[in-house]
PDB file of C-alpha atoms and ligand atoms in Angstrom:
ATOM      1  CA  UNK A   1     -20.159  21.547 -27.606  1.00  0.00           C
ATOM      2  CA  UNK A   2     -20.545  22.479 -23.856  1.00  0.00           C
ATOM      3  CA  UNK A   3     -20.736  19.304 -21.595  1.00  0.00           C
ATOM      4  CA  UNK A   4     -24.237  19.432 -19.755  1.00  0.00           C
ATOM      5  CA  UNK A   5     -24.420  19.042 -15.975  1.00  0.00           C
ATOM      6  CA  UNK A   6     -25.387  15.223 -16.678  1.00  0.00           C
ATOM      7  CA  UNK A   7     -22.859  14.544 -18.797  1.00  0.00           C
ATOM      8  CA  UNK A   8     -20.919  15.268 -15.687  1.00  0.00           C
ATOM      9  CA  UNK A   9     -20.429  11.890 -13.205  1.00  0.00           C
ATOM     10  CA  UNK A  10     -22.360  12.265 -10.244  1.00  0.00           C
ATOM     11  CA  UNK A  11     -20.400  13.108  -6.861  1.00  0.00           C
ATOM     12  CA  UNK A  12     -20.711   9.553  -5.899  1.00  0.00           C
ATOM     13  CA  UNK A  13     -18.957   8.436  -9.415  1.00  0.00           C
ATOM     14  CA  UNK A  14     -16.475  10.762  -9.073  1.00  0.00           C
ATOM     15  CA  UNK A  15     -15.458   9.923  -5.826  1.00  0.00           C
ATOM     16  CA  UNK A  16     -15.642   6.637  -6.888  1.00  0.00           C
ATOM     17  CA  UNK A  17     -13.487   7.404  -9.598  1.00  0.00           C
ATOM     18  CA  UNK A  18     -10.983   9.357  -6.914  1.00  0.00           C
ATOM     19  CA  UNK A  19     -10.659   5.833  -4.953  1.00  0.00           C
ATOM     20  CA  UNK A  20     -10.266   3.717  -7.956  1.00  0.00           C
ATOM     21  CA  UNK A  21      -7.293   6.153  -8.903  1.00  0.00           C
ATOM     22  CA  UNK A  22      -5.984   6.165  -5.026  1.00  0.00           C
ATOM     23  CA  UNK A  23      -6.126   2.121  -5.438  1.00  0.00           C
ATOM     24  CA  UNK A  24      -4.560   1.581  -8.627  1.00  0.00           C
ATOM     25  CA  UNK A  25      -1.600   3.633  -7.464  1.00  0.00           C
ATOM     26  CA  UNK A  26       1.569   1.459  -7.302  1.00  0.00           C
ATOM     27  CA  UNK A  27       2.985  -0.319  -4.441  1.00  0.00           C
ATOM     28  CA  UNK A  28       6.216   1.508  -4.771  1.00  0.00           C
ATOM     29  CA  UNK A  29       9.132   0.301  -2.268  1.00  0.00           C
ATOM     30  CA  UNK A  30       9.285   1.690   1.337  1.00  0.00           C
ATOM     31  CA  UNK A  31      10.345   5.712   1.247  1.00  0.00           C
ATOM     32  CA  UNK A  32       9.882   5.853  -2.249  1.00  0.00           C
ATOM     33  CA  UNK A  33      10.085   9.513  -4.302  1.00  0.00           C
ATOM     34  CA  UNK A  34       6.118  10.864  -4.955  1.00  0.00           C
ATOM     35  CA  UNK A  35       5.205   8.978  -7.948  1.00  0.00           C
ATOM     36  CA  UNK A  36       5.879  11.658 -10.824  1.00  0.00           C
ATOM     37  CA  UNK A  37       9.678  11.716  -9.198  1.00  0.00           C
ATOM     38  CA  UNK A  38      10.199   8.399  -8.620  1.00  0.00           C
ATOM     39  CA  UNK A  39       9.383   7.064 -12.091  1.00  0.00           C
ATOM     40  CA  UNK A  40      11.712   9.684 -13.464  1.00  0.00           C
ATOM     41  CA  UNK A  41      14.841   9.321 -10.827  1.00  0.00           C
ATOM     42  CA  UNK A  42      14.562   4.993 -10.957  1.00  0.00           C
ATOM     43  CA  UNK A  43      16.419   3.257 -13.553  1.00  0.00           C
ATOM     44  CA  UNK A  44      14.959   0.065 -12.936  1.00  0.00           C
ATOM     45  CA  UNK A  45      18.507  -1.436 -11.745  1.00  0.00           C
ATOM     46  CA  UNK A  46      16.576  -3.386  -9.704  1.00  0.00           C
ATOM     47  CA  UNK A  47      19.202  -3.375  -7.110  1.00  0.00           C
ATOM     48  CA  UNK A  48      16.328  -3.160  -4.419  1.00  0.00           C
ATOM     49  CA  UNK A  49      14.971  -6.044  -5.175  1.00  0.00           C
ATOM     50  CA  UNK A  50      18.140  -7.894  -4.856  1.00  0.00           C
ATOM     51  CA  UNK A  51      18.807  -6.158  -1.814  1.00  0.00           C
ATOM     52  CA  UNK A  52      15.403  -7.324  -0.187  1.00  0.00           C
ATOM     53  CA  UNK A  53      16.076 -10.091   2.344  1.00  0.00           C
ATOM     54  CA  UNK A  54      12.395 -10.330   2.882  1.00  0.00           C
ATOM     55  CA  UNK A  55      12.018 -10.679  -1.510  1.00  0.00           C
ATOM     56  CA  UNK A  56       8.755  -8.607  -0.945  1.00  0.00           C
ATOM     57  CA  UNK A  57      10.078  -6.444  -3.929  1.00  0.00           C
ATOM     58  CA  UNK A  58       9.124  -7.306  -7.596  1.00  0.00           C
ATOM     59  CA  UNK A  59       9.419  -6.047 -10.960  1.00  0.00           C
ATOM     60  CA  UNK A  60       6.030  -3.899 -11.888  1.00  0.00           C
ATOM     61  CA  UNK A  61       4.632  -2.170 -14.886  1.00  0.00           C
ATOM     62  CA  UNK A  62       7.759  -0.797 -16.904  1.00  0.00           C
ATOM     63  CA  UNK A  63      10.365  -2.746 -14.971  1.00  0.00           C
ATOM     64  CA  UNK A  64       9.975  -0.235 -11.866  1.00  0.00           C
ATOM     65  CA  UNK A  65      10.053  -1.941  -9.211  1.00  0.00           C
ATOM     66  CA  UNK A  66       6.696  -2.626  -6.587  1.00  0.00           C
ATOM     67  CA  UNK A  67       6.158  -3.875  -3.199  1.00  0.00           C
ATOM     68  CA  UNK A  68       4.391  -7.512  -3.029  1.00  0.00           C
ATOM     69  CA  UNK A  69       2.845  -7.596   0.659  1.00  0.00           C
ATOM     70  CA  UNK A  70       0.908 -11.117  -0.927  1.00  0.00           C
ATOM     71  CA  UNK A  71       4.453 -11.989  -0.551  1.00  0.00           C
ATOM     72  CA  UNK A  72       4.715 -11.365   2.939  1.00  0.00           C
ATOM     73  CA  UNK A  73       6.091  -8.768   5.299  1.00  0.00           C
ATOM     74  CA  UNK A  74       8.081  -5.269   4.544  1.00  0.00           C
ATOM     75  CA  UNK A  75      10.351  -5.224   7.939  1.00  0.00           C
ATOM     76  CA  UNK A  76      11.307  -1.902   7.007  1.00  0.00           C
ATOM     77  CA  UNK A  77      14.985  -2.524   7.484  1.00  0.00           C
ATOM     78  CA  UNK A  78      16.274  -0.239   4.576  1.00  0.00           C
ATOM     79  CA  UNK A  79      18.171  -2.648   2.744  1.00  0.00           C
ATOM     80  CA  UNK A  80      16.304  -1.119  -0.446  1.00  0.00           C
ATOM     81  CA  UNK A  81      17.084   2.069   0.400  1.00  0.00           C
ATOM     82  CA  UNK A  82      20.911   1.672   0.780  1.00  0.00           C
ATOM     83  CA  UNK A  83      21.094  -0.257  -1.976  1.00  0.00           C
ATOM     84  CA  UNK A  84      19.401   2.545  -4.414  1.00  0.00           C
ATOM     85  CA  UNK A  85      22.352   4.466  -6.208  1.00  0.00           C
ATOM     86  CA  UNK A  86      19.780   6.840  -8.077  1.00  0.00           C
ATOM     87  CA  UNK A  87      17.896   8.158  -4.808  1.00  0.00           C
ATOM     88  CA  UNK A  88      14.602   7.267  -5.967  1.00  0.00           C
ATOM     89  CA  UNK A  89      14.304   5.584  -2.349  1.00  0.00           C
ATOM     90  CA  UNK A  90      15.254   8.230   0.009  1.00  0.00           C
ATOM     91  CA  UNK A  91      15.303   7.721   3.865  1.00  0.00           C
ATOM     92  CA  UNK A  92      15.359  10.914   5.296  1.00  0.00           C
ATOM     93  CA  UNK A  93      15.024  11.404   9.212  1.00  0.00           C
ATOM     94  CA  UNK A  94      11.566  11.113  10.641  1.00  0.00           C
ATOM     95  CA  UNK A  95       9.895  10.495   7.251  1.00  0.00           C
ATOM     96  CA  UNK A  96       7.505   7.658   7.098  1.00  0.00           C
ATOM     97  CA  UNK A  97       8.140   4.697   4.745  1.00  0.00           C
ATOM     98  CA  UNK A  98       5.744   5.398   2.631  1.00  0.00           C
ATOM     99  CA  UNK A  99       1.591   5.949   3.177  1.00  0.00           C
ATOM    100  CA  UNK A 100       0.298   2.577   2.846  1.00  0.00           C
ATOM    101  CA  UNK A 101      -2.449   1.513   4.847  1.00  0.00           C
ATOM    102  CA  UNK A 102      -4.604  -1.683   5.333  1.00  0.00           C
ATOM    103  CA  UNK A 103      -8.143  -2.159   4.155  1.00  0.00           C
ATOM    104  CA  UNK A 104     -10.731  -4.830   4.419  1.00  0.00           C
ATOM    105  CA  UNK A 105     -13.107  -5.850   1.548  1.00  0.00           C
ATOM    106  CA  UNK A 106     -16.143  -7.504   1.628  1.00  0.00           C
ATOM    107  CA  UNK A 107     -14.654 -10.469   1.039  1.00  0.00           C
ATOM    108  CA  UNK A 108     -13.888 -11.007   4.727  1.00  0.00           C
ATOM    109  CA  UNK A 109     -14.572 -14.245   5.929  1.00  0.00           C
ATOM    110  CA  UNK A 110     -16.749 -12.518   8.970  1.00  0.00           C
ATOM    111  CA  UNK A 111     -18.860 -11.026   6.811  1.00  0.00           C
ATOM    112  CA  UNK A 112     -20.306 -13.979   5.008  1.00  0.00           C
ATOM    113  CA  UNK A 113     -20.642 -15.751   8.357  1.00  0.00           C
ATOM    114  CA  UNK A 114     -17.532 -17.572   9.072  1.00  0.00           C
ATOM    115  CA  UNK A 115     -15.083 -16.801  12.142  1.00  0.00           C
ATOM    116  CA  UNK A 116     -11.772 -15.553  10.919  1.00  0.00           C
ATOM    117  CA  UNK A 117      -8.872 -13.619  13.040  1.00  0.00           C
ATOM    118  CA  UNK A 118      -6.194 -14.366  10.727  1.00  0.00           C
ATOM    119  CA  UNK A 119      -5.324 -10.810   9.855  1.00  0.00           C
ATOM    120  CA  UNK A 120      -5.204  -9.853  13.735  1.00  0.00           C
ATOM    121  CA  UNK A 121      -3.521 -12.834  14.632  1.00  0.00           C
ATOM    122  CA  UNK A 122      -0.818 -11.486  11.729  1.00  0.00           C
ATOM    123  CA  UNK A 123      -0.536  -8.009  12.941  1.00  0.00           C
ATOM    124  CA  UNK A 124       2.839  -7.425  15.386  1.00  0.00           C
ATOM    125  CA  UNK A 125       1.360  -3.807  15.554  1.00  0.00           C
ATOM    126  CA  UNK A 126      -2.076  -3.886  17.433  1.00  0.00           C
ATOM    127  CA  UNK A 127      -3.615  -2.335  14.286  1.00  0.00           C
ATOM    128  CA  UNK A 128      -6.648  -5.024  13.950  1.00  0.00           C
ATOM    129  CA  UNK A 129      -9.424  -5.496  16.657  1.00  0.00           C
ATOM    130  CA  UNK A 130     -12.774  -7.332  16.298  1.00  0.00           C
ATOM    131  CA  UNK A 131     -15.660  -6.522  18.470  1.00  0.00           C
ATOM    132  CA  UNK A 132     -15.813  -9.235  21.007  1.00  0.00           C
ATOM    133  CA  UNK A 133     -18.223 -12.331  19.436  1.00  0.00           C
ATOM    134  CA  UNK A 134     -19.159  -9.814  16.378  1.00  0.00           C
ATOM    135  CA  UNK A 135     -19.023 -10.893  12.374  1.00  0.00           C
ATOM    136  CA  UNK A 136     -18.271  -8.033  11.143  1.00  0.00           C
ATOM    137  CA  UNK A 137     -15.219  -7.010   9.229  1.00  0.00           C
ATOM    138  CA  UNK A 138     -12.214  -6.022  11.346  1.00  0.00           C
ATOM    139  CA  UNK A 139     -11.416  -2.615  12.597  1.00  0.00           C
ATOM    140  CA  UNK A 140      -8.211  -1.596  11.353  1.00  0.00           C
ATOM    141  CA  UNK A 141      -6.811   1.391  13.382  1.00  0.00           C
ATOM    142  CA  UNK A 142      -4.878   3.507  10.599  1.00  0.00           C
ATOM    143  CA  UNK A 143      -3.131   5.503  13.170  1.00  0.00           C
ATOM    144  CA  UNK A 144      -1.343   2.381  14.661  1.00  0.00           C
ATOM    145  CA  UNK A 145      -1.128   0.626  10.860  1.00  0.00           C
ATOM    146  CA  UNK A 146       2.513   0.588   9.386  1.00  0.00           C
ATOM    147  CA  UNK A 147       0.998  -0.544   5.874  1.00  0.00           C
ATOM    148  CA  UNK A 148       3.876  -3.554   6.425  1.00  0.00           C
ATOM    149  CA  UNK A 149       1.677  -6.150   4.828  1.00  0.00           C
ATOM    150  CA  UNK A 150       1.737  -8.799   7.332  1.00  0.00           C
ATOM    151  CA  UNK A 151      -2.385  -9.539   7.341  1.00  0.00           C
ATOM    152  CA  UNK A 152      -2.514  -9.311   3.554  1.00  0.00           C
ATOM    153  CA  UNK A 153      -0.870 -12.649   2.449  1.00  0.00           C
ATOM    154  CA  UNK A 154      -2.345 -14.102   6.102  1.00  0.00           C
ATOM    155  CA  UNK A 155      -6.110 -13.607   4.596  1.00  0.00           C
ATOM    156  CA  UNK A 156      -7.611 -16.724   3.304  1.00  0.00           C
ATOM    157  CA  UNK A 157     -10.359 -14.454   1.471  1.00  0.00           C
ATOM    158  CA  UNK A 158      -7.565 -12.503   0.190  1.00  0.00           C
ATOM    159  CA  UNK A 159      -9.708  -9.510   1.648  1.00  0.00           C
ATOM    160  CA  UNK A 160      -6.986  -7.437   2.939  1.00  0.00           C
ATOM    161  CA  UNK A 161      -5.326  -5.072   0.077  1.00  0.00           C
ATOM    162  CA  UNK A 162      -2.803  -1.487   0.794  1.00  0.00           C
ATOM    163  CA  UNK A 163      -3.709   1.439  -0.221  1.00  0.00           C
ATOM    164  CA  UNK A 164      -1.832   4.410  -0.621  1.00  0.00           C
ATOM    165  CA  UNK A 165      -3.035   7.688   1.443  1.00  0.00           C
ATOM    166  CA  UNK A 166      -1.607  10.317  -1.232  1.00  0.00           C
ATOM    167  CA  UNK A 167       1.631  12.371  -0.723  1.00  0.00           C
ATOM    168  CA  UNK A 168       2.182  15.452  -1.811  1.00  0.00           C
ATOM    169  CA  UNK A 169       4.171  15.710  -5.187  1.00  0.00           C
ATOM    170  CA  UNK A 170       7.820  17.270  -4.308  1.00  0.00           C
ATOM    171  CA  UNK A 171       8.209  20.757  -5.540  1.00  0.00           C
TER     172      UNK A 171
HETATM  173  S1  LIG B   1      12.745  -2.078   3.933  1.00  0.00           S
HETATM  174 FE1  LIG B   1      13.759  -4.092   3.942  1.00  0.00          FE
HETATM  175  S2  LIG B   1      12.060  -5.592   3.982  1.00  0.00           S
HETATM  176 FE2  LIG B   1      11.176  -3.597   3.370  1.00  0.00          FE
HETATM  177  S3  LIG B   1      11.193  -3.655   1.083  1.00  0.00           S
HETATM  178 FE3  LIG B   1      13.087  -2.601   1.775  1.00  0.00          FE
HETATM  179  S4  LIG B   1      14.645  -4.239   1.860  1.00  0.00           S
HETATM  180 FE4  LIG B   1      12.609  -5.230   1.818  1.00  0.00          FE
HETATM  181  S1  LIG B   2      17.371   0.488  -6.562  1.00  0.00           S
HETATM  182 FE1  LIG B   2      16.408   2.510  -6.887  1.00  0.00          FE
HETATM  183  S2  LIG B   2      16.774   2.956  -9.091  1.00  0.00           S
HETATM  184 FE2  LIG B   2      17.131   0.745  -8.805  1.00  0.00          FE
HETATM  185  S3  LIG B   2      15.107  -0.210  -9.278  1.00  0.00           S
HETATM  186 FE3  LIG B   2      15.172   0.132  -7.037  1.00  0.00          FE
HETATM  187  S4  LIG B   2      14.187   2.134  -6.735  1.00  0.00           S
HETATM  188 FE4  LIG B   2      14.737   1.988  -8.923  1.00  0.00          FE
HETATM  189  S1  LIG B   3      -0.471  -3.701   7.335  1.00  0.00           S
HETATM  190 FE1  LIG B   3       0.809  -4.384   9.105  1.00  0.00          FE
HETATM  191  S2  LIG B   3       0.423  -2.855  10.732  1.00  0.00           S
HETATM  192 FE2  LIG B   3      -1.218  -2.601   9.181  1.00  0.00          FE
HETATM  193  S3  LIG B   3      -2.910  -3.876   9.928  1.00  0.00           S
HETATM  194 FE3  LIG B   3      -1.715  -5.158   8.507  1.00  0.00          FE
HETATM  195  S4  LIG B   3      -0.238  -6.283   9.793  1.00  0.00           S
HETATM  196 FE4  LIG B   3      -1.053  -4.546  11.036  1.00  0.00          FE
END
């Protein structure tokens, strides 16, 4: 039978259902394959993790391996990287680490009244600005964000999560 137009999610739900997708997208390791390629090119050797002086690696769903910022900060010194026999981490020149970026909830301690610069204090990058005197949720400049993690494990809220701006599958 031939779906009717409201059977159909609205525009809202579906771009809803677009940002749920976008946010349930793992935390792969820095310079990570696209996701089709790198679940097919890791083994799960789990050498990255081991390699990880910063431990901000951990096993994830199917033993591939994900990137913990609630464990603190990714100094992007690509120990992973070197340490990844199978290429599923590849640094090549000028590519960025990967496409995370910060984003605040409504969880934000600002937002329900109480004064909070945690996250900004966090950030060695400049990324995070309040409006002078203003409780409102930070202001998180995504051209100057490195998606390291440092604000995430920082929040007391926990109102700080990375979220993956897509990349384009490899051909
Ligand atoms: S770049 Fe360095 S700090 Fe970041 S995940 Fe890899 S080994 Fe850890
Ligand atoms: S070192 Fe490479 S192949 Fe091994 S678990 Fe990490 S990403 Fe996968
Ligand atoms: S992820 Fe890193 S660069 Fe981005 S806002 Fe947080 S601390 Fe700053």
């Amino acid at each position: 039978m031939a779906r009717t137009d409201s059977a159909l999610p609205s525009p809202s739900r579906r771009a809803f259902l677009r940002g749920r997708a976008r946010a349930e997208t793992p935390l792969r390791p820095p310079w990570a394959l696209a996701e089709g390629d790198f679940t097919n090119m890791c083994t799960a050797c789990h050498a990255c993790l081991s390699a990880c002086p910063e431990k901000v690696l951990v096993r994830g769903s199917g033993g591939y391996p994900v990137f913990d910022p609630g464990r603190g900060e990714c100094t992007f010194c690509g120990a992973c990287e070197a340490a990844c026999e199978p290429r599923a981490l590849q640094r090549d020149a000028g590519q960025a680490p990967w496409t995370l970026v910060a984003h605040a909830s409504g969880a934000c301690l600002p937002l329900q009244g109480v004064v909070c610069r945690s996250c900004r204090d966090a950030c060695g990058e400049d990324a995070i600005a309040f409006a002078p005197g203003a409780l409102q949720a930070p202001a998180i400049d995504t051209d100057r964000c490195t998606g390291c993690g440092a604000c995430v494990g920082t929040c007391p809220a926990s109102a700080i999560s990375l979220q993956a701006r897509p990349r384009a599958e490899a051909a």
